[in-house]
């Protein structure tokens, strides 16, 4: 990516669970402001890679550097504080809470009022709460979920929950957002909305996006660059065009269906 | 003022974020609090005494609800933490001559420190395993109450001096009532506010989905410990007030039975609910007392059966608690919400 600084550097990640090698020496760079996709068949290690970046898994070997700072052994909360946020393949919202409360928890790292002033509420705490409520309302506007802001998340339809999870990740005001299959299980219209949101997040808010997604149409359309994983190894990397032409990728990942895939 | 709003028409976020949303509710809540302050003038000493017990139970229940109901860490050490508060408050007053008004918050801090120490296992343990660790705290502290005779007076216990302002001593049910009820009101306000601000929300997030909470930047261990600390501080205050109320404290009162009593309170009232803590405290204080009253009346009518009925009392109380758990598993606060929702929309059920 011409001229853009490297924001995330992932070097030689090895991750295994007992006998299962989820990742074997995977490395790549993500440039500031790009949409970077990780693709590969089921079980290739995509989610594991996101988990290493967000801190849920700690790789046995390798290094992860975010904006010049090594985070390989940092806990997830610290990574959130320095600007990494994510959504999950299986929705991981606070199901018993309202949409608003979910988003306000997303503001956690930006809030300053602790339990002493918080318990008094009046004064600084109230001002802060209102200010952050406004921030959260902006996101609610942006993702068009005004009508459900006071609904309990667990009662919402699947597609809406996915959107709320994206909203919560945005509430952190991250520099880098990791999206694990944000369109999975969505209908065409919901998918189109989601694509639009991702593009806006990237272009208008300037947030770097790492996207894991199975919908190849979407991936090829919106990604700046793509890395392809298979059985825990990197088998290809490049622009959508380069990846589509890469014979290893075509053989390993696209297999017999390459005609339908490449012929779009 | 009998018109209830059935929609959301808030003009500002500030209005939208109020705890007491309608003028109707504000009227009743402020009215109720005002009533609390004239109550001892019209109630009998027995009723005031009962209300004192309820007030202390409200504070203690709010305390344990913070760590157990709101943060999801079952604490079986409540009884002992009440004891830590009571004994340290008595110690500060008796040995160091510190006035109650300062000794009480100091006792709260001591209890918070003790609570945090016994909360350290939450670094590694969750759920029932953590509950067992707090059970160990209960037994260790009970042992210390009996054997640190210099502080606790051992099994004899210690005198608990009455709080004083100048020459006036709060040494009657009527006078200590004002201290208890004021602290209970303040604790209720504090807890309500806590859970609409940063740290309180973080507690609930840790309870509901700790992996997500972490991804949101919430440091789990910090918040698990903080929850123990705030909870124990409040429980220590409740213990101090218990001392001021009974004027004499012995280790007997601060046993595992008391821990279970408080757990039952928040389960019956509503886990993770401020109102639930209050309902549970009222319920668990009133029912045994009403049962005592009822059985003593019965024993008079049915002479000779006094012992039998007295022993039934415990069983009946247990049965009521169990029936509650079966038919109201979400607690009284939840039931109240349903009733309110029903009346709000009445007579239109949609
Ligand atoms: N927590 C875990 N415990 C054991 N095995 C795991 C765990 N997480 C992932 N794996 C294994 O690692 C491999 C990669 O999984 P994953 O990263 O979820 O793949 P993808 O997201 O590409 O479908 C799979 O074989 C999976 O079974
Ligand atoms: Mg996956």
PDB file of C-alpha atoms in Angstrom, chain A residues 52-236:
ATOM      1  CA  UNK A  52      -4.590 -13.772  18.599  1.00  0.00           C
ATOM      2  CA  UNK A  53      -4.878 -10.151  17.509  1.00  0.00           C
ATOM      3  CA  UNK A  54      -7.603  -9.291  20.010  1.00  0.00           C
ATOM      4  CA  UNK A  55      -5.860 -11.151  22.809  1.00  0.00           C
ATOM      5  CA  UNK A  56      -8.238 -13.979  23.454  1.00  0.00           C
ATOM      6  CA  UNK A  57      -5.605 -16.507  22.411  1.00  0.00           C
ATOM      7  CA  UNK A  58      -1.918 -16.219  23.079  1.00  0.00           C
ATOM      8  CA  UNK A  59       0.175 -17.810  20.343  1.00  0.00           C
ATOM      9  CA  UNK A  60       2.996 -20.143  21.364  1.00  0.00           C
ATOM     10  CA  UNK A  61       5.329 -18.430  18.957  1.00  0.00           C
ATOM     11  CA  UNK A  62       5.327 -15.228  16.971  1.00  0.00           C
ATOM     12  CA  UNK A  63       4.910 -11.527  17.462  1.00  0.00           C
ATOM     13  CA  UNK A  64       2.091  -9.052  17.054  1.00  0.00           C
ATOM     14  CA  UNK A  65       2.923  -5.359  16.909  1.00  0.00           C
ATOM     15  CA  UNK A  66       0.237  -2.667  16.827  1.00  0.00           C
ATOM     16  CA  UNK A  67       1.275   0.892  16.012  1.00  0.00           C
ATOM     17  CA  UNK A  68       4.844   0.187  17.005  1.00  0.00           C
ATOM     18  CA  UNK A  69       3.915  -1.456  20.283  1.00  0.00           C
ATOM     19  CA  UNK A  70       4.334  -5.164  20.900  1.00  0.00           C
ATOM     20  CA  UNK A  71       1.045  -6.583  22.185  1.00  0.00           C
ATOM     21  CA  UNK A  72       1.662 -10.319  21.853  1.00  0.00           C
ATOM     22  CA  UNK A  73       1.329 -10.914  25.581  1.00  0.00           C
ATOM     23  CA  UNK A  74      -0.998  -8.078  26.495  1.00  0.00           C
ATOM     24  CA  UNK A  75      -4.422  -8.939  27.940  1.00  0.00           C
ATOM     25  CA  UNK A  76      -7.467  -8.197  25.728  1.00  0.00           C
ATOM     26  CA  UNK A  77      -8.533  -5.211  27.838  1.00  0.00           C
ATOM     27  CA  UNK A  78      -5.227  -3.449  27.212  1.00  0.00           C
ATOM     28  CA  UNK A  79      -5.587  -3.972  23.473  1.00  0.00           C
ATOM     29  CA  UNK A  80      -9.055  -2.436  23.629  1.00  0.00           C
ATOM     30  CA  UNK A  81      -7.572   0.574  25.385  1.00  0.00           C
ATOM     31  CA  UNK A  82      -5.052   1.159  22.620  1.00  0.00           C
ATOM     32  CA  UNK A  83      -7.676   1.002  19.897  1.00  0.00           C
ATOM     33  CA  UNK A  84      -8.456  -2.566  18.834  1.00  0.00           C
ATOM     34  CA  UNK A  85     -12.082  -3.623  18.807  1.00  0.00           C
ATOM     35  CA  UNK A  86     -13.982  -6.544  17.319  1.00  0.00           C
ATOM     36  CA  UNK A  87     -17.158  -8.476  16.684  1.00  0.00           C
ATOM     37  CA  UNK A  88     -17.581 -12.231  17.015  1.00  0.00           C
ATOM     38  CA  UNK A  89     -18.565 -15.007  14.656  1.00  0.00           C
ATOM     39  CA  UNK A  90     -21.073 -16.152  17.264  1.00  0.00           C
ATOM     40  CA  UNK A  91     -22.663 -13.014  18.617  1.00  0.00           C
ATOM     41  CA  UNK A  92     -21.269 -12.173  22.040  1.00  0.00           C
ATOM     42  CA  UNK A  93     -23.479  -9.346  23.250  1.00  0.00           C
ATOM     43  CA  UNK A  94     -24.691  -8.720  26.779  1.00  0.00           C
ATOM     44  CA  UNK A  95     -28.022 -10.353  26.025  1.00  0.00           C
ATOM     45  CA  UNK A  96     -29.905  -9.305  29.131  1.00  0.00           C
ATOM     46  CA  UNK A  97     -29.127  -5.625  28.674  1.00  0.00           C
ATOM     47  CA  UNK A  98     -30.648  -2.984  26.433  1.00  0.00           C
ATOM     48  CA  UNK A  99     -28.979  -1.916  23.218  1.00  0.00           C
ATOM     49  CA  UNK A 100     -28.084   1.390  24.879  1.00  0.00           C
ATOM     50  CA  UNK A 101     -26.379  -0.292  27.815  1.00  0.00           C
ATOM     51  CA  UNK A 102     -24.412  -2.535  25.484  1.00  0.00           C
ATOM     52  CA  UNK A 103     -23.135   0.514  23.651  1.00  0.00           C
ATOM     53  CA  UNK A 104     -22.402   2.415  26.853  1.00  0.00           C
ATOM     54  CA  UNK A 105     -20.237  -0.477  27.986  1.00  0.00           C
ATOM     55  CA  UNK A 106     -18.463   0.027  24.688  1.00  0.00           C
ATOM     56  CA  UNK A 107     -17.592   3.515  25.973  1.00  0.00           C
ATOM     57  CA  UNK A 108     -15.959   2.056  29.078  1.00  0.00           C
ATOM     58  CA  UNK A 109     -12.376   2.917  28.172  1.00  0.00           C
ATOM     59  CA  UNK A 110     -13.289   6.546  27.497  1.00  0.00           C
ATOM     60  CA  UNK A 111     -15.236   7.123  30.722  1.00  0.00           C
ATOM     61  CA  UNK A 112     -13.420   8.605  33.675  1.00  0.00           C
ATOM     62  CA  UNK A 113     -15.948   8.703  36.501  1.00  0.00           C
ATOM     63  CA  UNK A 114     -15.278   5.834  38.895  1.00  0.00           C
ATOM     64  CA  UNK A 115     -17.340   4.365  41.706  1.00  0.00           C
ATOM     65  CA  UNK A 116     -16.940   7.336  44.058  1.00  0.00           C
ATOM     66  CA  UNK A 117     -18.265  10.097  41.825  1.00  0.00           C
ATOM     67  CA  UNK A 118     -20.382   7.575  39.926  1.00  0.00           C
ATOM     68  CA  UNK A 119     -22.294   6.789  43.109  1.00  0.00           C
ATOM     69  CA  UNK A 120     -22.993  10.480  43.619  1.00  0.00           C
ATOM     70  CA  UNK A 121     -23.895  10.864  39.946  1.00  0.00           C
ATOM     71  CA  UNK A 122     -24.868  14.540  40.056  1.00  0.00           C
ATOM     72  CA  UNK A 123     -22.249  16.858  38.617  1.00  0.00           C
ATOM     73  CA  UNK A 124     -19.261  15.466  36.703  1.00  0.00           C
ATOM     74  CA  UNK A 125     -20.694  11.974  36.319  1.00  0.00           C
ATOM     75  CA  UNK A 126     -23.971  13.201  34.882  1.00  0.00           C
ATOM     76  CA  UNK A 127     -22.215  15.513  32.442  1.00  0.00           C
ATOM     77  CA  UNK A 128     -19.993  12.681  31.321  1.00  0.00           C
ATOM     78  CA  UNK A 129     -22.893  10.276  30.951  1.00  0.00           C
ATOM     79  CA  UNK A 130     -24.787  12.747  28.776  1.00  0.00           C
ATOM     80  CA  UNK A 131     -21.734  13.436  26.638  1.00  0.00           C
ATOM     81  CA  UNK A 132     -21.172   9.739  26.006  1.00  0.00           C
ATOM     82  CA  UNK A 133     -24.846   9.122  25.482  1.00  0.00           C
ATOM     83  CA  UNK A 134     -24.579  11.618  22.615  1.00  0.00           C
ATOM     84  CA  UNK A 135     -21.605   9.748  21.169  1.00  0.00           C
ATOM     85  CA  UNK A 136     -23.517   6.489  21.374  1.00  0.00           C
ATOM     86  CA  UNK A 137     -26.593   8.084  19.814  1.00  0.00           C
ATOM     87  CA  UNK A 138     -24.468   9.090  16.822  1.00  0.00           C
ATOM     88  CA  UNK A 139     -23.571   5.462  16.276  1.00  0.00           C
ATOM     89  CA  UNK A 140     -27.195   4.460  16.741  1.00  0.00           C
ATOM     90  CA  UNK A 141     -28.105   6.974  14.032  1.00  0.00           C
ATOM     91  CA  UNK A 142     -25.348   5.780  11.764  1.00  0.00           C
ATOM     92  CA  UNK A 143     -26.372   2.126  11.993  1.00  0.00           C
ATOM     93  CA  UNK A 144     -30.076   2.945  11.903  1.00  0.00           C
ATOM     94  CA  UNK A 145     -31.053   1.211  15.104  1.00  0.00           C
ATOM     95  CA  UNK A 146     -32.949   4.087  16.746  1.00  0.00           C
ATOM     96  CA  UNK A 147     -36.114   2.044  17.002  1.00  0.00           C
ATOM     97  CA  UNK A 148     -34.510  -0.629  19.164  1.00  0.00           C
ATOM     98  CA  UNK A 149     -32.277   1.425  21.436  1.00  0.00           C
ATOM     99  CA  UNK A 150     -34.213   0.456  24.550  1.00  0.00           C
ATOM    100  CA  UNK A 151     -34.919  -3.143  23.573  1.00  0.00           C
ATOM    101  CA  UNK A 152     -33.304  -6.010  25.414  1.00  0.00           C
ATOM    102  CA  UNK A 153     -30.697  -7.374  23.023  1.00  0.00           C
ATOM    103  CA  UNK A 154     -31.611 -11.018  23.525  1.00  0.00           C
ATOM    104  CA  UNK A 155     -35.104 -10.374  22.136  1.00  0.00           C
ATOM    105  CA  UNK A 156     -33.865  -8.970  18.806  1.00  0.00           C
ATOM    106  CA  UNK A 157     -33.712 -10.762  15.476  1.00  0.00           C
ATOM    107  CA  UNK A 158     -30.353 -12.210  14.481  1.00  0.00           C
ATOM    108  CA  UNK A 159     -29.572  -9.634  11.816  1.00  0.00           C
ATOM    109  CA  UNK A 160     -30.238  -6.792  14.221  1.00  0.00           C
ATOM    110  CA  UNK A 161     -28.067  -8.353  16.887  1.00  0.00           C
ATOM    111  CA  UNK A 162     -25.205  -8.472  14.412  1.00  0.00           C
ATOM    112  CA  UNK A 163     -25.701  -4.788  13.785  1.00  0.00           C
ATOM    113  CA  UNK A 164     -25.820  -4.008  17.497  1.00  0.00           C
ATOM    114  CA  UNK A 165     -22.578  -5.884  17.942  1.00  0.00           C
ATOM    115  CA  UNK A 166     -20.988  -3.761  15.247  1.00  0.00           C
ATOM    116  CA  UNK A 167     -22.358  -0.690  17.006  1.00  0.00           C
ATOM    117  CA  UNK A 168     -20.828  -1.794  20.294  1.00  0.00           C
ATOM    118  CA  UNK A 169     -17.461  -2.337  18.637  1.00  0.00           C
ATOM    119  CA  UNK A 170     -17.683   1.164  17.144  1.00  0.00           C
ATOM    120  CA  UNK A 171     -18.568   2.665  20.508  1.00  0.00           C
ATOM    121  CA  UNK A 172     -14.966   1.995  21.562  1.00  0.00           C
ATOM    122  CA  UNK A 173     -13.934   4.469  18.887  1.00  0.00           C
ATOM    123  CA  UNK A 174     -11.274   2.028  17.682  1.00  0.00           C
ATOM    124  CA  UNK A 175      -8.409   2.513  15.268  1.00  0.00           C
ATOM    125  CA  UNK A 176      -8.639  -1.067  14.081  1.00  0.00           C
ATOM    126  CA  UNK A 177     -11.784  -3.162  13.976  1.00  0.00           C
ATOM    127  CA  UNK A 178     -11.862  -6.939  13.510  1.00  0.00           C
ATOM    128  CA  UNK A 179     -15.046  -8.316  11.974  1.00  0.00           C
ATOM    129  CA  UNK A 180     -15.581 -12.082  12.108  1.00  0.00           C
ATOM    130  CA  UNK A 181     -18.130 -13.041   9.441  1.00  0.00           C
ATOM    131  CA  UNK A 182     -20.374  -9.995   9.865  1.00  0.00           C
ATOM    132  CA  UNK A 183     -22.667 -11.093   7.024  1.00  0.00           C
ATOM    133  CA  UNK A 184     -23.070 -14.726   8.031  1.00  0.00           C
ATOM    134  CA  UNK A 185     -26.716 -15.723   8.172  1.00  0.00           C
ATOM    135  CA  UNK A 186     -27.961 -12.467   6.716  1.00  0.00           C
ATOM    136  CA  UNK A 187     -30.330 -12.023   3.823  1.00  0.00           C
ATOM    137  CA  UNK A 188     -29.405 -10.043   0.716  1.00  0.00           C
ATOM    138  CA  UNK A 189     -30.752  -6.753   1.942  1.00  0.00           C
ATOM    139  CA  UNK A 190     -29.060  -7.051   5.326  1.00  0.00           C
ATOM    140  CA  UNK A 191     -25.822  -7.989   3.598  1.00  0.00           C
ATOM    141  CA  UNK A 192     -25.999  -4.904   1.392  1.00  0.00           C
ATOM    142  CA  UNK A 193     -26.593  -2.716   4.426  1.00  0.00           C
ATOM    143  CA  UNK A 194     -23.661  -4.285   6.204  1.00  0.00           C
ATOM    144  CA  UNK A 195     -21.364  -3.692   3.228  1.00  0.00           C
ATOM    145  CA  UNK A 196     -22.376  -0.060   3.200  1.00  0.00           C
ATOM    146  CA  UNK A 197     -21.688   0.260   6.925  1.00  0.00           C
ATOM    147  CA  UNK A 198     -18.258  -1.332   6.583  1.00  0.00           C
ATOM    148  CA  UNK A 199     -17.324   0.991   3.750  1.00  0.00           C
ATOM    149  CA  UNK A 200     -18.512   4.010   5.757  1.00  0.00           C
ATOM    150  CA  UNK A 201     -16.646   2.889   8.844  1.00  0.00           C
ATOM    151  CA  UNK A 202     -13.524   2.612   6.759  1.00  0.00           C
ATOM    152  CA  UNK A 203     -13.826   5.689   4.591  1.00  0.00           C
ATOM    153  CA  UNK A 204     -15.644   8.200   6.760  1.00  0.00           C
ATOM    154  CA  UNK A 205     -14.396   7.203  10.170  1.00  0.00           C
ATOM    155  CA  UNK A 206     -10.955   6.202   8.932  1.00  0.00           C
ATOM    156  CA  UNK A 207     -10.955   2.933  10.827  1.00  0.00           C
ATOM    157  CA  UNK A 208      -8.765   0.090   9.564  1.00  0.00           C
ATOM    158  CA  UNK A 209     -10.843  -3.037   8.990  1.00  0.00           C
ATOM    159  CA  UNK A 210      -9.775  -6.676   9.171  1.00  0.00           C
ATOM    160  CA  UNK A 211     -12.591  -8.703   7.700  1.00  0.00           C
ATOM    161  CA  UNK A 212     -13.186 -12.442   7.858  1.00  0.00           C
ATOM    162  CA  UNK A 213     -15.987 -13.316   5.479  1.00  0.00           C
ATOM    163  CA  UNK A 214     -17.218 -16.201   3.354  1.00  0.00           C
ATOM    164  CA  UNK A 215     -19.187 -14.122   0.881  1.00  0.00           C
ATOM    165  CA  UNK A 216     -16.578 -13.903  -1.893  1.00  0.00           C
ATOM    166  CA  UNK A 217     -18.544 -11.346  -3.833  1.00  0.00           C
ATOM    167  CA  UNK A 218     -18.330  -8.947  -0.923  1.00  0.00           C
ATOM    168  CA  UNK A 219     -14.704  -9.739  -0.116  1.00  0.00           C
ATOM    169  CA  UNK A 220     -13.493  -9.182  -3.678  1.00  0.00           C
ATOM    170  CA  UNK A 221     -15.524  -5.992  -3.965  1.00  0.00           C
ATOM    171  CA  UNK A 222     -14.466  -4.124  -0.884  1.00  0.00           C
ATOM    172  CA  UNK A 223     -11.040  -5.458   0.157  1.00  0.00           C
ATOM    173  CA  UNK A 224      -7.842  -3.553  -0.513  1.00  0.00           C
ATOM    174  CA  UNK A 225      -5.810  -6.676   0.147  1.00  0.00           C
ATOM    175  CA  UNK A 226      -6.513 -10.268   1.061  1.00  0.00           C
ATOM    176  CA  UNK A 227      -4.612 -13.029   2.820  1.00  0.00           C
ATOM    177  CA  UNK A 228      -5.656 -16.628   2.201  1.00  0.00           C
ATOM    178  CA  UNK A 229      -5.303 -19.286   4.907  1.00  0.00           C
ATOM    179  CA  UNK A 230      -5.613 -23.027   4.525  1.00  0.00           C
ATOM    180  CA  UNK A 231      -5.041 -25.555   7.307  1.00  0.00           C
ATOM    181  CA  UNK A 232      -3.314 -22.923   9.409  1.00  0.00           C
ATOM    182  CA  UNK A 233      -0.931 -21.792   6.703  1.00  0.00           C
ATOM    183  CA  UNK A 234      -0.806 -18.764   4.504  1.00  0.00           C
ATOM    184  CA  UNK A 235      -1.176 -19.822   0.880  1.00  0.00           C
ATOM    185  CA  UNK A 236      -1.653 -16.473  -0.766  1.00  0.00           C
TER     186      UNK A 236
END
